[in-house]
Every structure is written in structure tokens, then in C-alpha cells.
PDB file of C-alpha atoms in Angstrom:
ATOM      1  CA  MET A   1     -17.736 -12.997  -2.502  1.00 34.00           C
ATOM      2  CA  ILE A   2     -15.764 -10.461  -0.469  1.00 38.00           C
ATOM      3  CA  ASN A   3     -18.745  -9.714   1.785  1.00 38.00           C
ATOM      4  CA  GLU A   4     -18.472 -13.278   3.033  1.00 36.00           C
ATOM      5  CA  LEU A   5     -14.775 -12.945   3.884  1.00 39.00           C
ATOM      6  CA  PHE A   6     -13.850 -12.910   7.521  1.00 37.00           C
ATOM      7  CA  LEU A   7     -11.537 -10.086   8.469  1.00 41.00           C
ATOM      8  CA  ARG A   8      -9.402  -9.606  11.530  1.00 37.00           C
ATOM      9  CA  MET A   9      -8.096  -6.363  12.861  1.00 35.00           C
ATOM     10  CA  ASN A  10      -4.356  -6.476  13.664  1.00 37.00           C
ATOM     11  CA  GLY A  11      -4.351 -10.221  14.247  1.00 36.00           C
ATOM     12  CA  SER A  12      -6.819 -10.190  17.134  1.00 39.00           C
ATOM     13  CA  LYS A  13      -8.869 -13.378  17.279  1.00 37.00           C
ATOM     14  CA  ASN A  14     -11.678 -11.518  19.045  1.00 38.00           C
ATOM     15  CA  SER A  15     -12.226  -8.877  16.388  1.00 35.00           C
ATOM     16  CA  ASN A  16     -13.659 -10.818  13.456  1.00 37.00           C
ATOM     17  CA  SER A  17     -15.973  -8.755  11.316  1.00 42.00           C
ATOM     18  CA  ILE A  18     -17.571  -8.670   7.895  1.00 41.00           C
ATOM     19  CA  LEU A  19     -16.235  -5.920   5.647  1.00 41.00           C
ATOM     20  CA  LYS A  20     -19.624  -4.708   4.491  1.00 41.00           C
ATOM     21  CA  ASN A  21     -20.496  -3.930   8.115  1.00 43.00           C
ATOM     22  CA  TYR A  22     -17.094  -2.468   8.931  1.00 43.00           C
ATOM     23  CA  ASP A  23     -17.366   1.248   9.718  1.00 43.00           C
ATOM     24  CA  CYS A  24     -14.501   2.976  11.490  1.00 48.00           C
ATOM     25  CA  LYS A  25     -12.034   5.795  11.098  1.00 58.00           C
ATOM     26  CA  TYR A  26      -9.029   3.669  10.187  1.00 59.00           C
ATOM     27  CA  ILE A  27      -9.278   0.597   7.982  1.00 65.00           C
ATOM     28  CA  SER A  28      -6.399  -1.863   8.270  1.00 76.00           C
ATOM     29  CA  LEU A  29      -7.429  -5.482   8.005  1.00 84.00           C
ATOM     30  CA  GLN A  30      -6.117  -8.986   7.604  1.00 88.00           C
ATOM     31  CA  VAL A  31      -8.240 -10.868   5.093  1.00 89.00           C
ATOM     32  CA  VAL A  32      -8.619 -14.643   5.212  1.00 86.00           C
ATOM     33  CA  ASN A  33     -10.735 -16.913   2.985  1.00 86.00           C
ATOM     34  CA  HIS A  34      -9.713 -14.690   0.071  1.00 92.00           C
ATOM     35  CA  GLY A  35      -9.554 -17.509  -2.467  1.00 92.00           C
ATOM     36  CA  LEU A  36      -5.804 -17.423  -3.177  1.00 95.00           C
ATOM     37  CA  GLN A  37      -4.357 -20.904  -3.117  1.00 95.00           C
ATOM     38  CA  LYS A  38      -1.758 -21.512  -0.398  1.00 95.00           C
ATOM     39  CA  GLU A  39       0.505 -23.106  -2.983  1.00 97.00           C
ATOM     40  CA  LEU A  40       0.475 -19.935  -5.109  1.00 97.00           C
ATOM     41  CA  ILE A  41       1.218 -17.755  -2.078  1.00 96.00           C
ATOM     42  CA  GLN A  42       4.154 -19.964  -1.123  1.00 96.00           C
ATOM     43  CA  ARG A  43       5.509 -20.009  -4.678  1.00 97.00           C
ATOM     44  CA  MET A  44       5.405 -16.201  -4.702  1.00 97.00           C
ATOM     45  CA  ARG A  45       7.355 -16.139  -1.453  1.00 96.00           C
ATOM     46  CA  ASN A  46       9.883 -18.659  -2.746  1.00 96.00           C
ATOM     47  CA  VAL A  47      10.720 -16.880  -6.003  1.00 97.00           C
ATOM     48  CA  SER A  48      10.948 -13.552  -4.162  1.00 96.00           C
ATOM     49  CA  ASP A  49      13.479 -15.030  -1.741  1.00 96.00           C
ATOM     50  CA  GLU A  50      15.399 -16.572  -4.626  1.00 97.00           C
ATOM     51  CA  PHE A  51      15.569 -13.259  -6.483  1.00 97.00           C
ATOM     52  CA  PHE A  52      16.907 -11.286  -3.533  1.00 96.00           C
ATOM     53  CA  ASN A  53      19.442 -14.035  -2.795  1.00 96.00           C
ATOM     54  CA  LEU A  54      20.965 -13.622  -6.265  1.00 97.00           C
ATOM     55  CA  PRO A  55      24.418 -11.991  -6.552  1.00 96.00           C
ATOM     56  CA  ILE A  56      24.209  -8.204  -6.614  1.00 94.00           C
ATOM     57  CA  GLU A  57      25.547  -8.056 -10.184  1.00 96.00           C
ATOM     58  CA  GLU A  58      22.618 -10.231 -11.329  1.00 96.00           C
ATOM     59  CA  LYS A  59      20.019  -8.067  -9.550  1.00 96.00           C
ATOM     60  CA  GLU A  60      21.618  -4.902 -10.906  1.00 95.00           C
ATOM     61  CA  LYS A  61      20.674  -6.038 -14.419  1.00 97.00           C
ATOM     62  CA  TYR A  62      17.181  -4.852 -13.482  1.00 97.00           C
ATOM     63  CA  ALA A  63      18.293  -1.656 -11.714  1.00 96.00           C
ATOM     64  CA  MET A  64      15.763   1.166 -11.490  1.00 95.00           C
ATOM     65  CA  PRO A  65      16.813   4.182 -13.615  1.00 93.00           C
ATOM     66  CA  SER A  66      16.799   7.590 -11.931  1.00 86.00           C
ATOM     67  CA  ASN A  67      13.875   8.709 -14.109  1.00 88.00           C
ATOM     68  CA  ASP A  68      11.657   5.666 -13.505  1.00 90.00           C
ATOM     69  CA  ILE A  69       9.813   3.934 -10.672  1.00 90.00           C
ATOM     70  CA  GLN A  70      10.119   0.417 -12.089  1.00 96.00           C
ATOM     71  CA  GLY A  71      13.001  -1.919 -11.463  1.00 97.00           C
ATOM     72  CA  TYR A  72      15.273  -3.095  -8.660  1.00 97.00           C
ATOM     73  CA  GLY A  73      16.509  -0.529  -6.165  1.00 90.00           C
ATOM     74  CA  HIS A  74      16.750   0.802  -2.667  1.00 74.00           C
ATOM     75  CA  ALA A  75      14.397   3.812  -2.665  1.00 53.00           C
ATOM     76  CA  TYR A  76      11.696   5.397  -4.805  1.00 48.00           C
ATOM     77  CA  VAL A  77      11.204   8.726  -2.992  1.00 46.00           C
ATOM     78  CA  VAL A  78      13.243  11.361  -4.827  1.00 48.00           C
ATOM     79  CA  SER A  79      13.522  13.916  -1.998  1.00 49.00           C
ATOM     80  CA  GLU A  80      17.176  14.621  -1.154  1.00 53.00           C
ATOM     81  CA  GLU A  81      16.158  14.774   2.525  1.00 54.00           C
ATOM     82  CA  GLN A  82      15.028  11.142   2.559  1.00 48.00           C
ATOM     83  CA  THR A  83      17.138   8.782   4.648  1.00 56.00           C
ATOM     84  CA  LEU A  84      17.538   5.459   2.856  1.00 62.00           C
ATOM     85  CA  ASP A  85      15.784   2.557   4.555  1.00 78.00           C
ATOM     86  CA  TRP A  86      17.234  -0.863   5.383  1.00 83.00           C
ATOM     87  CA  SER A  87      15.577  -2.645   2.494  1.00 90.00           C
ATOM     88  CA  ASP A  88      15.732  -3.542  -1.180  1.00 93.00           C
ATOM     89  CA  SER A  89      12.766  -3.689  -3.508  1.00 95.00           C
ATOM     90  CA  LEU A  90      11.639  -4.754  -6.948  1.00 97.00           C
ATOM     91  CA  ILE A  91       8.871  -2.548  -8.340  1.00 97.00           C
ATOM     92  CA  LEU A  92       6.863  -3.572 -11.406  1.00 98.00           C
ATOM     93  CA  MET A  93       3.735  -2.242 -13.088  1.00 98.00           C
ATOM     94  CA  ILE A  94       1.413  -5.214 -13.590  1.00 98.00           C
ATOM     95  CA  TYR A  95      -1.905  -3.925 -14.965  1.00 97.00           C
ATOM     96  CA  PRO A  96      -2.826  -2.709 -17.487  1.00 97.00           C
ATOM     97  CA  LYS A  97      -0.277  -4.770 -19.383  1.00 96.00           C
ATOM     98  CA  ARG A  98       0.691  -1.901 -21.683  1.00 96.00           C
ATOM     99  CA  TYR A  99       2.427  -0.204 -18.733  1.00 96.00           C
ATOM    100  CA  ARG A 100       4.758  -3.129 -18.180  1.00 97.00           C
ATOM    101  CA  LYS A 101       8.453  -2.630 -18.866  1.00 97.00           C
ATOM    102  CA  LEU A 102       9.583  -6.176 -19.385  1.00 96.00           C
ATOM    103  CA  GLN A 103      13.270  -5.262 -19.247  1.00 97.00           C
ATOM    104  CA  PHE A 104      12.782  -5.051 -15.468  1.00 97.00           C
ATOM    105  CA  TRP A 105      11.060  -8.439 -15.157  1.00 97.00           C
ATOM    106  CA  PRO A 106      13.723 -10.881 -13.864  1.00 96.00           C
ATOM    107  CA  LYS A 107      14.694 -13.806 -16.062  1.00 94.00           C
ATOM    108  CA  THR A 108      15.961 -15.582 -12.948  1.00 94.00           C
ATOM    109  CA  PRO A 109      14.849 -17.337 -10.863  1.00 94.00           C
ATOM    110  CA  HIS A 110      13.122 -19.604 -13.349  1.00 92.00           C
ATOM    111  CA  GLY A 111       9.363 -19.074 -13.453  1.00 94.00           C
ATOM    112  CA  PHE A 112       9.398 -15.714 -11.636  1.00 96.00           C
ATOM    113  CA  ASN A 113       7.375 -13.919 -14.301  1.00 95.00           C
ATOM    114  CA  GLU A 114       4.727 -16.630 -14.565  1.00 97.00           C
ATOM    115  CA  ILE A 115       4.304 -16.779 -10.785  1.00 97.00           C
ATOM    116  CA  ILE A 116       4.020 -13.026 -10.263  1.00 97.00           C
ATOM    117  CA  GLU A 117       1.517 -12.915 -13.139  1.00 97.00           C
ATOM    118  CA  ALA A 118      -0.657 -15.612 -11.543  1.00 98.00           C
ATOM    119  CA  TYR A 119      -0.384 -14.100  -8.068  1.00 98.00           C
ATOM    120  CA  SER A 120      -1.129 -10.550  -9.248  1.00 98.00           C
ATOM    121  CA  SER A 121      -4.172 -11.697 -11.207  1.00 97.00           C
ATOM    122  CA  GLU A 122      -5.668 -13.205  -8.059  1.00 97.00           C
ATOM    123  CA  VAL A 123      -4.844 -10.114  -5.999  1.00 97.00           C
ATOM    124  CA  LYS A 124      -6.546  -7.972  -8.653  1.00 97.00           C
ATOM    125  CA  ARG A 125      -9.695 -10.060  -8.232  1.00 96.00           C
ATOM    126  CA  VAL A 126      -9.629  -9.564  -4.459  1.00 95.00           C
ATOM    127  CA  GLY A 127      -8.944  -5.854  -4.908  1.00 95.00           C
ATOM    128  CA  GLU A 128     -11.928  -5.346  -7.196  1.00 94.00           C
ATOM    129  CA  GLU A 129     -14.214  -7.049  -4.676  1.00 92.00           C
ATOM    130  CA  LEU A 130     -12.791  -4.903  -1.876  1.00 93.00           C
ATOM    131  CA  LEU A 131     -13.519  -1.780  -3.916  1.00 94.00           C
ATOM    132  CA  SER A 132     -17.127  -2.914  -4.282  1.00 92.00           C
ATOM    133  CA  SER A 133     -17.443  -3.359  -0.522  1.00 90.00           C
ATOM    134  CA  LEU A 134     -15.784  -0.020   0.193  1.00 91.00           C
ATOM    135  CA  SER A 135     -18.225   1.628  -2.220  1.00 93.00           C
ATOM    136  CA  LEU A 136     -21.143   0.325  -0.163  1.00 91.00           C
ATOM    137  CA  ILE A 137     -19.493   1.380   3.114  1.00 89.00           C
ATOM    138  CA  MET A 138     -19.096   4.900   1.724  1.00 91.00           C
ATOM    139  CA  GLY A 139     -22.762   5.091   0.742  1.00 92.00           C
ATOM    140  CA  LEU A 140     -22.167   4.645  -2.971  1.00 95.00           C
ATOM    141  CA  GLU A 141     -23.406   2.325  -5.675  1.00 95.00           C
ATOM    142  CA  LYS A 142     -21.521  -0.988  -5.586  1.00 93.00           C
ATOM    143  CA  HIS A 143     -19.306  -0.331  -8.604  1.00 94.00           C
ATOM    144  CA  ALA A 144     -18.813   3.413  -8.037  1.00 96.00           C
ATOM    145  CA  LEU A 145     -15.191   3.308  -6.884  1.00 96.00           C
ATOM    146  CA  PHE A 146     -14.179   0.934  -9.651  1.00 94.00           C
ATOM    147  CA  GLY A 147     -15.802   3.220 -12.222  1.00 94.00           C
ATOM    148  CA  MET A 148     -14.202   6.308 -10.716  1.00 93.00           C
ATOM    149  CA  HIS A 149     -10.751   4.886 -11.462  1.00 92.00           C
ATOM    150  CA  LYS A 150     -11.578   4.818 -15.212  1.00 87.00           C
ATOM    151  CA  GLU A 151      -8.938   2.114 -15.451  1.00 92.00           C
ATOM    152  CA  LEU A 152      -7.636   0.297 -12.379  1.00 94.00           C
ATOM    153  CA  LEU A 153      -3.839   0.288 -12.238  1.00 98.00           C
ATOM    154  CA  GLN A 154      -1.908  -2.277 -10.225  1.00 98.00           C
ATOM    155  CA  CYS A 155       1.704  -1.862  -9.171  1.00 98.00           C
ATOM    156  CA  SER A 156       3.707  -4.559  -7.397  1.00 98.00           C
ATOM    157  CA  ARG A 157       6.489  -3.904  -4.894  1.00 97.00           C
ATOM    158  CA  VAL A 158       8.411  -6.919  -3.591  1.00 97.00           C
ATOM    159  CA  ASN A 159      10.333  -5.897  -0.459  1.00 95.00           C
ATOM    160  CA  TYR A 160      13.385  -7.501   1.097  1.00 94.00           C
ATOM    161  CA  TYR A 161      14.519  -6.571   4.607  1.00 92.00           C
ATOM    162  CA  PRO A 162      17.939  -8.040   5.516  1.00 90.00           C
ATOM    163  CA  THR A 163      18.883  -8.769   9.113  1.00 90.00           C
ATOM    164  CA  CYS A 164      20.092  -5.681  10.965  1.00 86.00           C
ATOM    165  CA  ASN A 165      22.412  -5.551  13.982  1.00 85.00           C
ATOM    166  CA  THR A 166      20.772  -2.360  15.286  1.00 83.00           C
ATOM    167  CA  PRO A 167      17.028  -2.839  14.726  1.00 82.00           C
ATOM    168  CA  ASP A 168      16.207  -0.243  17.385  1.00 80.00           C
ATOM    169  CA  GLN A 169      18.031   2.422  15.370  1.00 79.00           C
ATOM    170  CA  VAL A 170      17.230   1.538  11.750  1.00 79.00           C
ATOM    171  CA  LEU A 171      13.859   1.255  10.006  1.00 82.00           C
ATOM    172  CA  GLY A 172      13.178  -1.147   7.184  1.00 85.00           C
ATOM    173  CA  LEU A 173      10.712   1.337   5.671  1.00 87.00           C
ATOM    174  CA  SER A 174      10.026   4.829   6.999  1.00 87.00           C
ATOM    175  CA  SER A 175       6.639   5.864   8.334  1.00 91.00           C
ATOM    176  CA  HIS A 176       4.162   6.805   5.595  1.00 92.00           C
ATOM    177  CA  SER A 177       0.701   6.249   4.179  1.00 94.00           C
ATOM    178  CA  ASP A 178       0.156   4.918   0.661  1.00 95.00           C
ATOM    179  CA  THR A 179      -0.892   7.435  -1.975  1.00 95.00           C
ATOM    180  CA  GLY A 180      -3.233   5.060  -3.816  1.00 97.00           C
ATOM    181  CA  THR A 181      -6.689   3.650  -3.149  1.00 97.00           C
ATOM    182  CA  ILE A 182      -5.952   0.375  -1.368  1.00 96.00           C
ATOM    183  CA  THR A 183      -2.836  -1.695  -0.753  1.00 97.00           C
ATOM    184  CA  ILE A 184      -2.926  -5.481  -0.452  1.00 97.00           C
ATOM    185  CA  LEU A 185       0.110  -6.887   1.351  1.00 97.00           C
ATOM    186  CA  MET A 186       1.359 -10.437   1.778  1.00 96.00           C
ATOM    187  CA  GLN A 187       3.656 -10.785   4.799  1.00 93.00           C
ATOM    188  CA  ASP A 188       5.970 -13.572   5.877  1.00 90.00           C
ATOM    189  CA  ASP A 189       4.051 -15.905   8.169  1.00 87.00           C
ATOM    190  CA  ASP A 190       6.771 -16.182  10.802  1.00 87.00           C
ATOM    191  CA  VAL A 191       8.587 -12.819  10.776  1.00 87.00           C
ATOM    192  CA  PRO A 192       6.573  -9.786  11.923  1.00 88.00           C
ATOM    193  CA  GLY A 193       7.729  -6.369  10.801  1.00 90.00           C
ATOM    194  CA  LEU A 194       4.744  -4.288   9.706  1.00 93.00           C
ATOM    195  CA  GLU A 195       3.496  -1.738  12.242  1.00 93.00           C
ATOM    196  CA  ILE A 196       0.573   0.695  12.012  1.00 92.00           C
ATOM    197  CA  ARG A 197       0.151   3.938  13.918  1.00 91.00           C
ATOM    198  CA  ASN A 198      -2.889   4.014  16.176  1.00 87.00           C
ATOM    199  CA  LYS A 199      -3.550   6.914  18.570  1.00 85.00           C
ATOM    200  CA  GLY A 200       0.108   7.867  18.526  1.00 87.00           C
ATOM    201  CA  ASN A 201       1.383   4.361  19.251  1.00 92.00           C
ATOM    202  CA  TRP A 202       3.008   1.846  16.911  1.00 94.00           C
ATOM    203  CA  VAL A 203       1.088  -1.425  16.867  1.00 92.00           C
ATOM    204  CA  PRO A 204       2.614  -4.555  15.270  1.00 92.00           C
ATOM    205  CA  VAL A 205       0.466  -6.381  12.726  1.00 92.00           C
ATOM    206  CA  ILE A 206       1.020  -9.977  13.837  1.00 91.00           C
ATOM    207  CA  PRO A 207       0.919 -12.202  10.738  1.00 91.00           C
ATOM    208  CA  ILE A 208      -1.979 -14.609  10.310  1.00 92.00           C
ATOM    209  CA  SER A 209      -1.022 -17.586   8.174  1.00 90.00           C
ATOM    210  CA  ASP A 210      -1.629 -16.844   4.466  1.00 91.00           C
ATOM    211  CA  ALA A 211      -3.752 -13.770   5.255  1.00 92.00           C
ATOM    212  CA  LEU A 212      -3.599 -10.613   3.150  1.00 94.00           C
ATOM    213  CA  VAL A 213      -3.218  -7.261   4.901  1.00 94.00           C
ATOM    214  CA  VAL A 214      -5.425  -4.530   3.434  1.00 94.00           C
ATOM    215  CA  ASN A 215      -4.617  -0.869   4.085  1.00 94.00           C
ATOM    216  CA  VAL A 216      -6.715   2.059   2.897  1.00 94.00           C
ATOM    217  CA  GLY A 217      -4.720   4.712   1.027  1.00 96.00           C
ATOM    218  CA  ASP A 218      -4.865   8.479   0.588  1.00 97.00           C
ATOM    219  CA  VAL A 219      -7.376   8.329  -2.277  1.00 97.00           C
ATOM    220  CA  ILE A 220     -10.043   6.932   0.065  1.00 96.00           C
ATOM    221  CA  GLU A 221      -9.220   9.563   2.698  1.00 96.00           C
ATOM    222  CA  ILE A 222      -9.618  12.345   0.136  1.00 97.00           C
ATOM    223  CA  LEU A 223     -12.821  10.927  -1.384  1.00 97.00           C
ATOM    224  CA  SER A 224     -14.360  10.482   2.083  1.00 96.00           C
ATOM    225  CA  ASN A 225     -13.305  13.996   3.155  1.00 96.00           C
ATOM    226  CA  GLY A 226     -11.227  12.503   5.940  1.00 94.00           C
ATOM    227  CA  LYS A 227     -13.900  10.196   7.356  1.00 92.00           C
ATOM    228  CA  TYR A 228     -11.828   7.128   6.495  1.00 92.00           C
ATOM    229  CA  LYS A 229      -8.158   7.808   7.185  1.00 92.00           C
ATOM    230  CA  SER A 230      -5.335   6.326   5.167  1.00 94.00           C
ATOM    231  CA  VAL A 231      -3.217   4.064   7.342  1.00 92.00           C
ATOM    232  CA  GLU A 232       0.141   5.348   8.537  1.00 93.00           C
ATOM    233  CA  HIS A 233       2.531   2.428   8.717  1.00 93.00           C
ATOM    234  CA  ARG A 234       6.188   1.458   8.733  1.00 93.00           C
ATOM    235  CA  ALA A 235       8.392  -1.636   8.583  1.00 92.00           C
ATOM    236  CA  VAL A 236      10.871  -2.457  11.341  1.00 90.00           C
ATOM    237  CA  THR A 237      14.023  -4.527  11.003  1.00 88.00           C
ATOM    238  CA  ASN A 238      14.956  -7.776  12.718  1.00 89.00           C
ATOM    239  CA  LYS A 239      18.309  -8.754  14.198  1.00 90.00           C
ATOM    240  CA  ASN A 240      17.989 -12.483  13.574  1.00 91.00           C
ATOM    241  CA  LYS A 241      15.718 -13.034  10.571  1.00 92.00           C
ATOM    242  CA  ARG A 242      15.450 -11.511   7.121  1.00 91.00           C
ATOM    243  CA  ARG A 243      11.952 -10.698   5.919  1.00 92.00           C
ATOM    244  CA  THR A 244      10.179 -10.367   2.589  1.00 94.00           C
ATOM    245  CA  SER A 245       6.778  -8.921   1.765  1.00 95.00           C
ATOM    246  CA  HIS A 246       4.754  -8.357  -1.378  1.00 97.00           C
ATOM    247  CA  ALA A 247       2.676  -5.164  -1.718  1.00 97.00           C
ATOM    248  CA  SER A 248       0.121  -4.647  -4.489  1.00 98.00           C
ATOM    249  CA  PHE A 249      -0.992  -1.039  -4.921  1.00 98.00           C
ATOM    250  CA  LEU A 250      -4.337  -0.371  -6.610  1.00 98.00           C
ATOM    251  CA  ILE A 251      -4.403   3.178  -7.949  1.00 98.00           C
ATOM    252  CA  PRO A 252      -6.389   5.369 -10.358  1.00 97.00           C
ATOM    253  CA  ARG A 253      -5.177   6.492 -13.744  1.00 95.00           C
ATOM    254  CA  ASP A 254      -3.033   9.659 -13.749  1.00 95.00           C
ATOM    255  CA  ASP A 255      -5.764  11.871 -15.216  1.00 96.00           C
ATOM    256  CA  VAL A 256      -8.460  10.875 -12.697  1.00 97.00           C
ATOM    257  CA  GLU A 257      -9.562  13.854 -10.607  1.00 97.00           C
ATOM    258  CA  ILE A 258     -10.163  13.076  -6.947  1.00 97.00           C
ATOM    259  CA  GLU A 259     -11.989  15.216  -4.395  1.00 96.00           C
ATOM    260  CA  PRO A 260     -14.489  14.569  -1.578  1.00 97.00           C
ATOM    261  CA  PHE A 261     -17.858  13.147  -2.605  1.00 97.00           C
ATOM    262  CA  ASP A 262     -20.695  15.638  -2.103  1.00 96.00           C
ATOM    263  CA  HIS A 263     -22.476  13.474   0.471  1.00 95.00           C
ATOM    264  CA  MET A 264     -19.333  13.478   2.639  1.00 95.00           C
ATOM    265  CA  ILE A 265     -19.605  17.263   3.088  1.00 95.00           C
ATOM    266  CA  ASP A 266     -22.106  19.073   5.320  1.00 92.00           C
ATOM    267  CA  ALA A 267     -22.298  21.915   7.851  1.00 91.00           C
ATOM    268  CA  GLU A 268     -20.404  19.907  10.458  1.00 91.00           C
ATOM    269  CA  ASN A 269     -17.931  18.397   8.000  1.00 91.00           C
ATOM    270  CA  THR A 270     -16.642  21.166   5.771  1.00 93.00           C
ATOM    271  CA  LYS A 271     -14.569  20.329   2.720  1.00 95.00           C
ATOM    272  CA  ILE A 272     -10.980  19.503   3.708  1.00 94.00           C
ATOM    273  CA  TYR A 273      -9.475  18.474   0.371  1.00 96.00           C
ATOM    274  CA  GLN A 274      -9.394  20.240  -2.975  1.00 95.00           C
ATOM    275  CA  LYS A 275      -9.783  18.636  -6.386  1.00 96.00           C
ATOM    276  CA  VAL A 276      -6.502  17.193  -7.618  1.00 96.00           C
ATOM    277  CA  LYS A 277      -5.439  14.932 -10.458  1.00 96.00           C
ATOM    278  CA  PHE A 278      -4.098  11.701  -9.043  1.00 96.00           C
ATOM    279  CA  GLY A 279      -0.959  11.790 -11.187  1.00 95.00           C
ATOM    280  CA  ASP A 280      -0.097  15.277  -9.935  1.00 95.00           C
ATOM    281  CA  TYR A 281      -0.729  14.213  -6.345  1.00 94.00           C
ATOM    282  CA  LEU A 282       1.469  11.139  -6.745  1.00 93.00           C
ATOM    283  CA  ARG A 283       4.371  13.075  -8.258  1.00 91.00           C
ATOM    284  CA  GLN A 284       4.214  15.852  -5.660  1.00 90.00           C
ATOM    285  CA  SER A 285       4.088  13.283  -2.862  1.00 89.00           C
ATOM    286  CA  MET A 286       7.158  11.472  -4.179  1.00 84.00           C
ATOM    287  CA  LYS A 287       9.150  14.715  -4.172  1.00 81.00           C
ATOM    288  CA  ARG A 288       8.584  15.121  -0.444  1.00 77.00           C
ATOM    289  CA  LYS A 289      10.417  13.427   2.383  1.00 72.00           C
ATOM    290  CA  MET A 290       8.611  10.242   3.446  1.00 74.00           C
ATOM    291  CA  GLU A 291       7.634  11.332   6.937  1.00 78.00           C
ATOM    292  CA  GLY A 292       4.338  10.087   8.305  1.00 85.00           C
ATOM    293  CA  LYS A 293       1.346  11.536   6.467  1.00 90.00           C
ATOM    294  CA  THR A 294       2.717  15.002   5.785  1.00 88.00           C
ATOM    295  CA  HIS A 295       2.553  14.442   2.014  1.00 88.00           C
ATOM    296  CA  ILE A 296      -1.259  14.485   2.061  1.00 92.00           C
ATOM    297  CA  ASP A 297      -1.007  18.223   2.744  1.00 89.00           C
ATOM    298  CA  VAL A 298      -0.518  18.526  -1.032  1.00 89.00           C
ATOM    299  CA  ALA A 299      -4.250  17.901  -1.483  1.00 92.00           C
ATOM    300  CA  LYS A 300      -5.563  19.941   1.448  1.00 92.00           C
ATOM    301  CA  ILE A 301      -7.363  23.236   0.954  1.00 90.00           C
ATOM    302  CA  LYS A 302      -4.969  25.997   2.019  1.00 76.00           C
ATOM    303  CA  GLU A 303      -7.323  27.489   4.609  1.00 67.00           C
ATOM    304  CA  GLN A 304      -7.729  24.048   6.191  1.00 63.00           C
ATOM    305  CA  LEU A 305      -3.961  23.545   6.282  1.00 60.00           C
ATOM    306  CA  ILE A 306      -3.387  26.948   7.924  1.00 55.00           C
ATOM    307  CA  GLU A 307      -6.059  26.180  10.533  1.00 62.00           C
ATOM    308  CA  GLU A 308      -4.401  22.853  11.367  1.00 58.00           C
ATOM    309  CA  GLN A 309      -0.987  24.497  11.687  1.00 57.00           C
ATOM    310  CA  ILE A 310      -2.394  27.130  14.065  1.00 55.00           C
ATOM    311  CA  LYS A 311      -3.890  24.399  16.260  1.00 62.00           C
ATOM    312  CA  GLU A 312      -0.587  22.494  16.304  1.00 61.00           C
ATOM    313  CA  ASN A 313       1.342  25.597  17.373  1.00 58.00           C
ATOM    314  CA  ALA A 314      -1.193  26.784  19.957  1.00 55.00           C
TER     315      ALA A 314
END
């Protein structure tokens, strides 16, 4: 059970906690004892490395079309202002199966599809248990968040960050928060690269062997009326070592309407976010430049946004 999993904050050995008792503004965790077999994790890493080591003409067989978010490519934000990051990615819809576009599922390396299927199934199990625990943290019935999604969607993004001669000048992935509910990330054990923003500073998430990093996304921030903030994060490059990671995004269906729960609003905590369909929020966010958490303004009530801008300019 997820409420028996030990969690560590940012790799600190002195900050073990149990998720059901975890109550703070920002939730970014490394989960151990999650039940995924080490062999499966390593096989996922191996086939990911093998895919990105293929000749470019082989990878381009699975190239992402301009009107899609699935496939192999270099960027998925469509804003013309977006600076391309120092990374490649393979993005696939995993669940529900009817959303899969198998023309983008690599035929090489051998066994890739079977391994990503097995890995994603296990991550889905962990994600559903995390949603149950987050429901309890937010003062809801255990299965409330899962039910709110109507149908839990899972998207996989396998990232590849080549070595970079100027790591102090080039980002692997620009600063952003994830638009979905939660993101479950598998890092390389020996090559750090993920950083989260905490009180204005960038803090590296030091990998724990075979741990899964869990970041809360914008959906939780909106539902909690800002009590639980989505995690702003980025990926940095490395001069000497290439790096891969595997992100699984758990998101609601497009037609799910999200807005703050009633019990998250009171006289001291006025409503910050308006009701918005998740699909509309996702599409509007992708049209904007990936720059910190500015895209969440799409869901903010206009009066709240004006008030924040006045404070910033004061």
C-alpha cells in the first residue's frame, strides 16, 4: 500500500515521511519501496538508451507531426517564442489503449513496446495509489480524485539529454510546471539533472537508486485553490555524461471540469481559480512560452490575476 511507502524529500536521508501524513505547500518526493522490480526499471532504461542511440534516420521514422503530441521530436510547446531545449524525446499515449497511435511505437530496439507496456502498467498502479493518498491529504474521500478524472489518462515521455559543452548556458528542459495531476519520473541513478525551484533557488534532486520522483501538477494546485502548489522544475545539461529520464503524466480526460473544491475556499482563502475544462487548459498552456509557471494564469480569475500583477509592480 502507498501509505506504507517511505518517501524522501529531495534525496535527504533525514527527511523520511509517510505520504498520508505529508502536508506542505510543495509536494515533490522520491518514492522508494514502490513495488517496481529493479530488473524492469533497468530494462526500461536500457531500451530507452538503445532507442536514442539509433541513427537519426531510424528515429525519424517515428517523427512527431506538427499537429500531434505523440512521436519522436525535440519540442512539444507550439509557441514561436519558445527556445528549443538541449534534448530529444519520445512521447506516447499509454492509457487508455484506444488513444495509442502505434505508428509511433518503435519497432527497434527489440522488445521496446513490451517493456514500456510492463513498466507503464506498474507506474499506473503506483499513480492510482498516490491519488488515493492525495485525496485523503486534501480532506476528501479516498477515491475522490480518481473518480474526478472520469477516466485516468497516462502519457509517457522518454527524455534524452546529450552531453553539452556549455552546460552553464544551455538547459536540457526549460523551467515549467506540469499541467496534469501528478508526474512520476524515473531518473538515471548516476547522472543528476532534475532541479526544482524552492524559495527562488534551484535545488538539485539527487537521485536515489531506483526511486521514483513524484511531482504534483497544476490540476492539484487548482483543485486545492493554491494550497498545494504544482512544482516548478527544469532539467540541466551535463558536459561529460548523457542522461535519460522517463516521465509518466497522469491527467484527466479533456472534458473534465476542474476548479477549487468548496472546502478549500473560505473568508481567508478566496477563490483564486475559475472553472476550466482540462483539455482547454492544456491546449492554452501549450500555446504559451514555457517559462516557469506563467501558463497557470490561464486558469486564474481575472481579478486575482490583476491583483497579483499590481503587487508585482508595486
